Coordinates of N, CA and C and ligand atoms in Angstrom, one line a residue:
M297 N 7.6 -10.4 -26.1 CA 7.0 -9.6 -25.4 C 5.4 -10.0 -25.3
C298 N 5.0 -10.1 -24.3 CA 3.6 -10.5 -23.9 C 2.8 -9.1 -23.6
W299 N 1.6 -9.4 -23.8 CA 0.7 -8.3 -23.5 C -0.3 -8.4 -22.2
F300 N -0.3 -7.5 -21.6 CA -0.9 -7.6 -20.3 C -1.9 -6.2 -20.0
D301 N -3.0 -6.5 -19.3 CA -3.6 -5.3 -18.9 C -2.9 -4.6 -17.7
Q302 N -3.4 -3.5 -17.2 CA -2.7 -2.8 -16.2 C -3.8 -2.1 -15.3
T303 N -3.8 -2.1 -14.2 CA -4.6 -1.2 -13.4 C -3.7 -0.1 -12.8
K304 N -4.2 1.3 -12.7 CA -3.4 2.4 -12.3 C -4.3 3.1 -11.7
W305 N -3.9 3.4 -10.1 CA -4.6 4.2 -9.3 C -4.0 5.6 -9.3
Q306 N -4.8 6.5 -8.9 CA -4.7 8.1 -9.2 C -3.4 8.3 -8.1
C307 N -3.1 7.7 -7.3 CA -1.9 7.9 -6.4 C -0.6 7.6 -6.9
G308 N -0.8 6.7 -8.3 CA 0.5 6.3 -9.0 C 0.7 4.8 -8.9
Y309 N 0.4 4.1 -8.1 CA 0.4 2.7 -7.7 C -0.1 2.1 -9.0
W310 N 0.3 0.8 -9.4 CA -0.1 0.1 -10.4 C 0.1 -1.2 -10.2
K311 N -0.8 -2.1 -10.8 CA -0.5 -3.6 -10.6 C -0.8 -4.0 -12.2
W312 N -0.2 -5.4 -12.3 CA -0.6 -6.2 -13.5 C -1.8 -6.8 -13.6
D313 N -2.6 -6.9 -14.7 CA -4.0 -7.5 -14.5 C -4.0 -8.7 -15.5
S314 N -5.1 -8.8 -16.3 CA -5.1 -9.9 -16.9 C -4.1 -10.0 -18.2
F315 N -3.8 -11.3 -18.7 CA -2.9 -11.7 -19.6 C -3.9 -11.4 -20.8
R316 N -3.4 -10.8 -21.8 CA -3.9 -10.4 -23.1 C -3.6 -11.2 -24.2
G317 N -2.4 -11.5 -24.3 CA -1.7 -12.4 -25.6 C -0.2 -12.7 -25.5
Q318 N 0.1 -13.8 -26.0 CA 1.3 -14.1 -26.3 C 2.1 -13.5 -27.3
C319 N 3.3 -13.6 -27.4 CA 4.0 -13.1 -28.4 C 4.5 -14.3 -29.4
N320 N 5.3 -13.7 -30.4 CA 5.7 -14.8 -31.2 C 6.9 -15.8 -30.5
K321 N 7.7 -15.1 -29.7 CA 8.8 -15.8 -29.1 C 8.4 -16.8 -28.4
E322 N 7.3 -16.6 -27.8 CA 6.7 -17.7 -26.6 C 5.5 -18.6 -27.3
H323 N 5.7 -20.0 -27.2 CA 4.7 -20.8 -27.7 C 4.1 -21.8 -26.8
R324 N 4.7 -21.9 -25.5 CA 4.2 -22.7 -24.6 C 2.8 -22.0 -24.1
M325 N 1.8 -22.9 -24.3 CA 0.5 -22.5 -23.8 C 0.6 -22.0 -22.1
G326 N 0.0 -20.8 -21.9 CA -0.1 -20.1 -20.4 C 1.3 -19.6 -20.2
E327 N 2.2 -19.8 -20.9 CA 3.8 -19.1 -20.4 C 3.7 -17.8 -21.1
T328 N 4.5 -16.9 -20.2 CA 4.8 -15.6 -20.9 C 6.2 -15.4 -21.1
C329 N 6.9 -14.6 -22.0 CA 8.0 -14.5 -22.3 C 8.8 -13.8 -21.4
G330 N 8.1 -13.1 -20.4 CA 8.7 -12.1 -19.3 C 8.9 -11.0 -19.6
L331 N 8.7 -10.6 -20.7 CA 8.8 -8.9 -21.0 C 7.3 -8.3 -21.2
K332 N 6.9 -7.9 -20.0 CA 5.4 -7.5 -20.3 C 5.4 -6.3 -21.0
L333 N 4.3 -6.0 -21.9 CA 3.8 -4.9 -22.4 C 2.6 -4.4 -22.0
I334 N 2.2 -3.3 -21.9 CA 0.7 -2.9 -21.4 C -0.1 -3.0 -22.7
N335 N -1.3 -3.6 -22.5 CA -2.4 -3.6 -23.4 C -3.3 -2.6 -23.4
Y336 N -3.7 -2.6 -21.9 CA -4.7 -1.4 -21.8 C -4.5 -1.2 -20.2
T337 N -4.7 0.0 -20.1 CA -4.6 0.5 -18.7 C -6.1 1.1 -18.2
T338 N -6.4 0.4 -17.0 CA -7.6 0.9 -16.3 C -7.2 2.0 -15.4
E339 N -7.7 3.2 -15.4 CA -7.2 4.4 -14.3 C -8.3 4.2 -13.5
I340 N -7.9 4.1 -12.3 CA -9.0 4.2 -11.4 C -8.9 5.7 -10.5
Q341 N -9.9 6.1 -10.4 CA -10.0 7.7 -9.9 C -10.0 7.4 -8.1
A342 N -9.0 6.7 -7.5 CA -9.3 6.6 -6.1 C -7.8 6.3 -5.9
N343 N -7.5 6.3 -4.5 CA -6.2 5.9 -4.0 C -6.2 4.3 -3.9
C344 N -5.0 3.7 -4.1 CA -4.9 2.1 -3.8 C -5.1 1.7 -2.6
K345 N -5.1 0.4 -2.4 CA -5.3 -0.4 -1.0 C -4.3 0.0 0.0
V346 N -3.0 0.1 -0.6 CA -1.7 0.5 0.2 C -1.9 2.0 0.9
C347 N -2.5 2.9 0.2 CA -2.7 4.1 0.6 C -3.9 4.2 1.4
D348 N -4.8 3.5 1.3 CA -5.9 3.2 2.3 C -5.3 2.7 3.6
Q349 N -4.6 1.8 3.5 CA -4.0 1.2 4.8 C -3.2 2.1 5.6
I350 N -2.5 2.8 4.8 CA -1.4 4.0 5.5 C -2.4 5.0 5.9
T351 N -3.7 5.3 5.4 CA -4.4 6.3 5.9 C -5.2 5.9 7.2
K352 N -5.7 4.6 7.1 CA -6.1 3.9 8.4 C -5.3 3.9 9.5
K353 N -4.0 3.6 9.3 CA -3.1 3.4 10.2 C -2.9 4.6 10.8
K354 N -2.7 5.8 10.0 CA -2.4 7.0 10.5 C -3.1 7.6 11.5
R355 N -4.6 7.2 11.0 CA -5.7 7.7 11.9 C -5.7 7.2 13.1
R356 N -5.2 5.8 13.3 CA -5.2 5.2 14.5 C -4.1 5.6 15.4
V357 N -3.0 6.0 14.7 CA -2.0 6.4 15.6 C -2.3 7.8 16.3
K358 N -3.0 8.8 15.4 CA -3.4 10.0 16.0 C -4.4 10.0 17.0
K359 N -5.3 8.9 16.8 CA -6.2 8.4 18.1 C -5.4 8.2 19.2
M360 N -4.3 7.3 18.7 CA -3.9 6.9 20.2 C -3.0 7.9 20.8
S361 N -2.5 8.5 20.0 CA -1.5 9.7 20.5 C -2.4 10.6 21.4
E362 N -3.7 10.8 21.0 CA -4.5 11.9 21.7 C -5.0 11.1 23.1
D363 N -5.1 10.0 22.9 CA -5.5 9.2 24.1 C -4.2 9.2 25.2
V364 N -3.0 9.1 24.7 CA -1.8 9.1 25.5 C -1.9 10.5 26.2
Q365 N -2.0 11.6 25.4 CA -2.0 12.9 25.9 C -3.0 13.2 26.9
R366 N -4.3 12.5 26.8 CA -5.2 12.7 28.0 C -4.9 12.2 29.2
W367 N -4.3 10.8 28.8 CA -4.2 10.0 30.1 C -2.9 10.8 30.6
Q368 N -2.1 11.4 30.1 CA -0.8 12.0 31.0 C -1.4 13.2 31.8
Y369 N -2.2 13.8 31.0 CA -3.1 15.0 31.5 C -3.6 14.4 32.9
E370 N -4.4 13.6 32.9 CA -5.2 12.9 33.6 C -4.2 12.3 34.9
G371 N -3.1 12.0 34.7 CA -2.2 11.6 35.5 C -2.1 10.3 36.0
N372 N -2.9 9.3 35.4 CA -2.9 8.0 35.9 C -2.8 7.0 34.5
R373 N -3.1 5.8 34.7 CA -2.8 4.9 33.6 C -1.5 4.7 32.9
W374 N -0.4 4.9 33.8 CA 0.9 4.8 33.3 C 1.2 3.6 32.5
A375 N 0.6 2.5 32.8 CA 1.0 1.3 32.1 C 0.5 1.2 30.8
T376 N -1.0 1.6 30.8 CA -1.4 1.6 29.6 C -0.8 2.7 28.5
I377 N -0.4 3.8 29.3 CA 0.3 4.9 28.2 C 1.6 4.2 27.8
E378 N 2.4 3.5 28.5 CA 3.7 2.8 27.9 C 3.3 1.9 26.9
K379 N 2.1 0.9 27.1 CA 1.9 0.0 26.2 C 1.3 0.6 24.9
T380 N 0.5 1.8 25.1 CA 0.1 2.4 23.9 C 1.1 3.3 23.1
N381 N 2.1 3.6 23.7 CA 3.4 4.0 23.1 C 4.1 3.3 22.3
D382 N 4.1 1.9 22.8 CA 4.8 0.8 22.1 C 3.8 0.4 20.7
D383 N 2.7 0.4 20.9 CA 1.8 0.3 19.8 C 2.0 1.4 18.9
I384 N 2.2 2.6 19.1 CA 2.2 3.5 18.0 C 3.5 3.3 17.5
A385 N 4.6 3.2 18.2 CA 5.8 3.1 17.4 C 5.7 1.8 16.6
E386 N 5.2 0.6 16.7 CA 5.1 -0.5 15.9 C 4.2 0.0 14.6
I387 N 3.2 0.7 14.7 CA 2.1 1.1 13.6 C 3.0 2.0 12.8
N388 N 3.7 2.8 13.4 CA 4.7 3.8 12.7 C 5.7 3.1 12.0
G389 N 6.2 2.0 12.3 CA 7.1 1.1 11.5 C 6.3 0.6 10.6
Q390 N 5.2 -0.1 10.7 CA 4.4 -0.6 9.7 C 3.9 0.6 8.4
I391 N 3.6 1.9 8.7 CA 3.4 2.8 8.0 C 4.6 3.1 6.9
E392 N 5.7 3.3 7.7 CA 6.9 3.4 7.0 C 7.2 2.0 6.0
D393 N 7.0 0.9 6.1 CA 7.2 -0.2 5.4 C 6.3 0.0 4.2
L394 N 4.9 0.3 4.5 CA 4.0 0.5 3.5 C 4.3 1.6 2.5
M395 N 4.9 2.8 2.9 CA 5.1 3.9 2.2 C 6.4 3.7 1.3
R396 N 7.3 2.6 1.8 CA 8.6 2.4 1.1 C 8.1 1.6 -0.1
L397 N 7.2 0.4 0.3 CA 6.8 -0.2 -0.7 C 5.7 0.5 -1.9
H398 N 5.0 1.4 -1.5 CA 4.3 2.3 -2.4 C 5.3 3.0 -3.2
D399 N 6.5 3.7 -2.6 CA 7.4 4.6 -3.3 C 8.0 3.7 -4.5
E400 N 8.5 2.5 -4.1 CA 9.3 1.3 -5.0 C 8.2 1.3 -6.3
R401 N 7.1 1.1 -5.9 CA 6.0 0.8 -7.2 C 5.9 1.9 -7.9
T402 N 5.5 3.0 -7.6 CA 5.0 4.3 -8.2 C 6.4 4.7 -9.0
R403 N 7.6 4.4 -8.6 CA 8.8 5.0 -9.2 C 9.2 4.1 -10.4
S404 N 8.6 2.9 -10.3 CA 9.1 1.9 -11.3 C 8.4 1.7 -12.6
V405 N 7.8 2.8 -13.0 CA 7.0 3.0 -14.1 C 7.5 4.1 -14.9
Ligands
ZN644 ZN1 -1.4 4.4 -3.5

């Protein structure tokens, strides 16, 4: 067992930080035995970078949806509407991927 620091965000996301010490089972310098133990956890009172990205992307989707609605009401720019709807679908896919990544991480502690 080797000791590591950990950073944990308020949303539940976490990551391994600095390596703090080797255990007796592992004698090679700079190597770790693979079984990680938490030495110290830094709690961050904010959401993690993944959450930030999700929030930003959601905001973009919202803005683009509003644009599409306005353009539809104005009854022009059909090509732009189509293009923007494609973009929205793509970003929604990215949001789903990020959320899945975040879920896997927050469940594994
Ligand atoms: Zn998060």
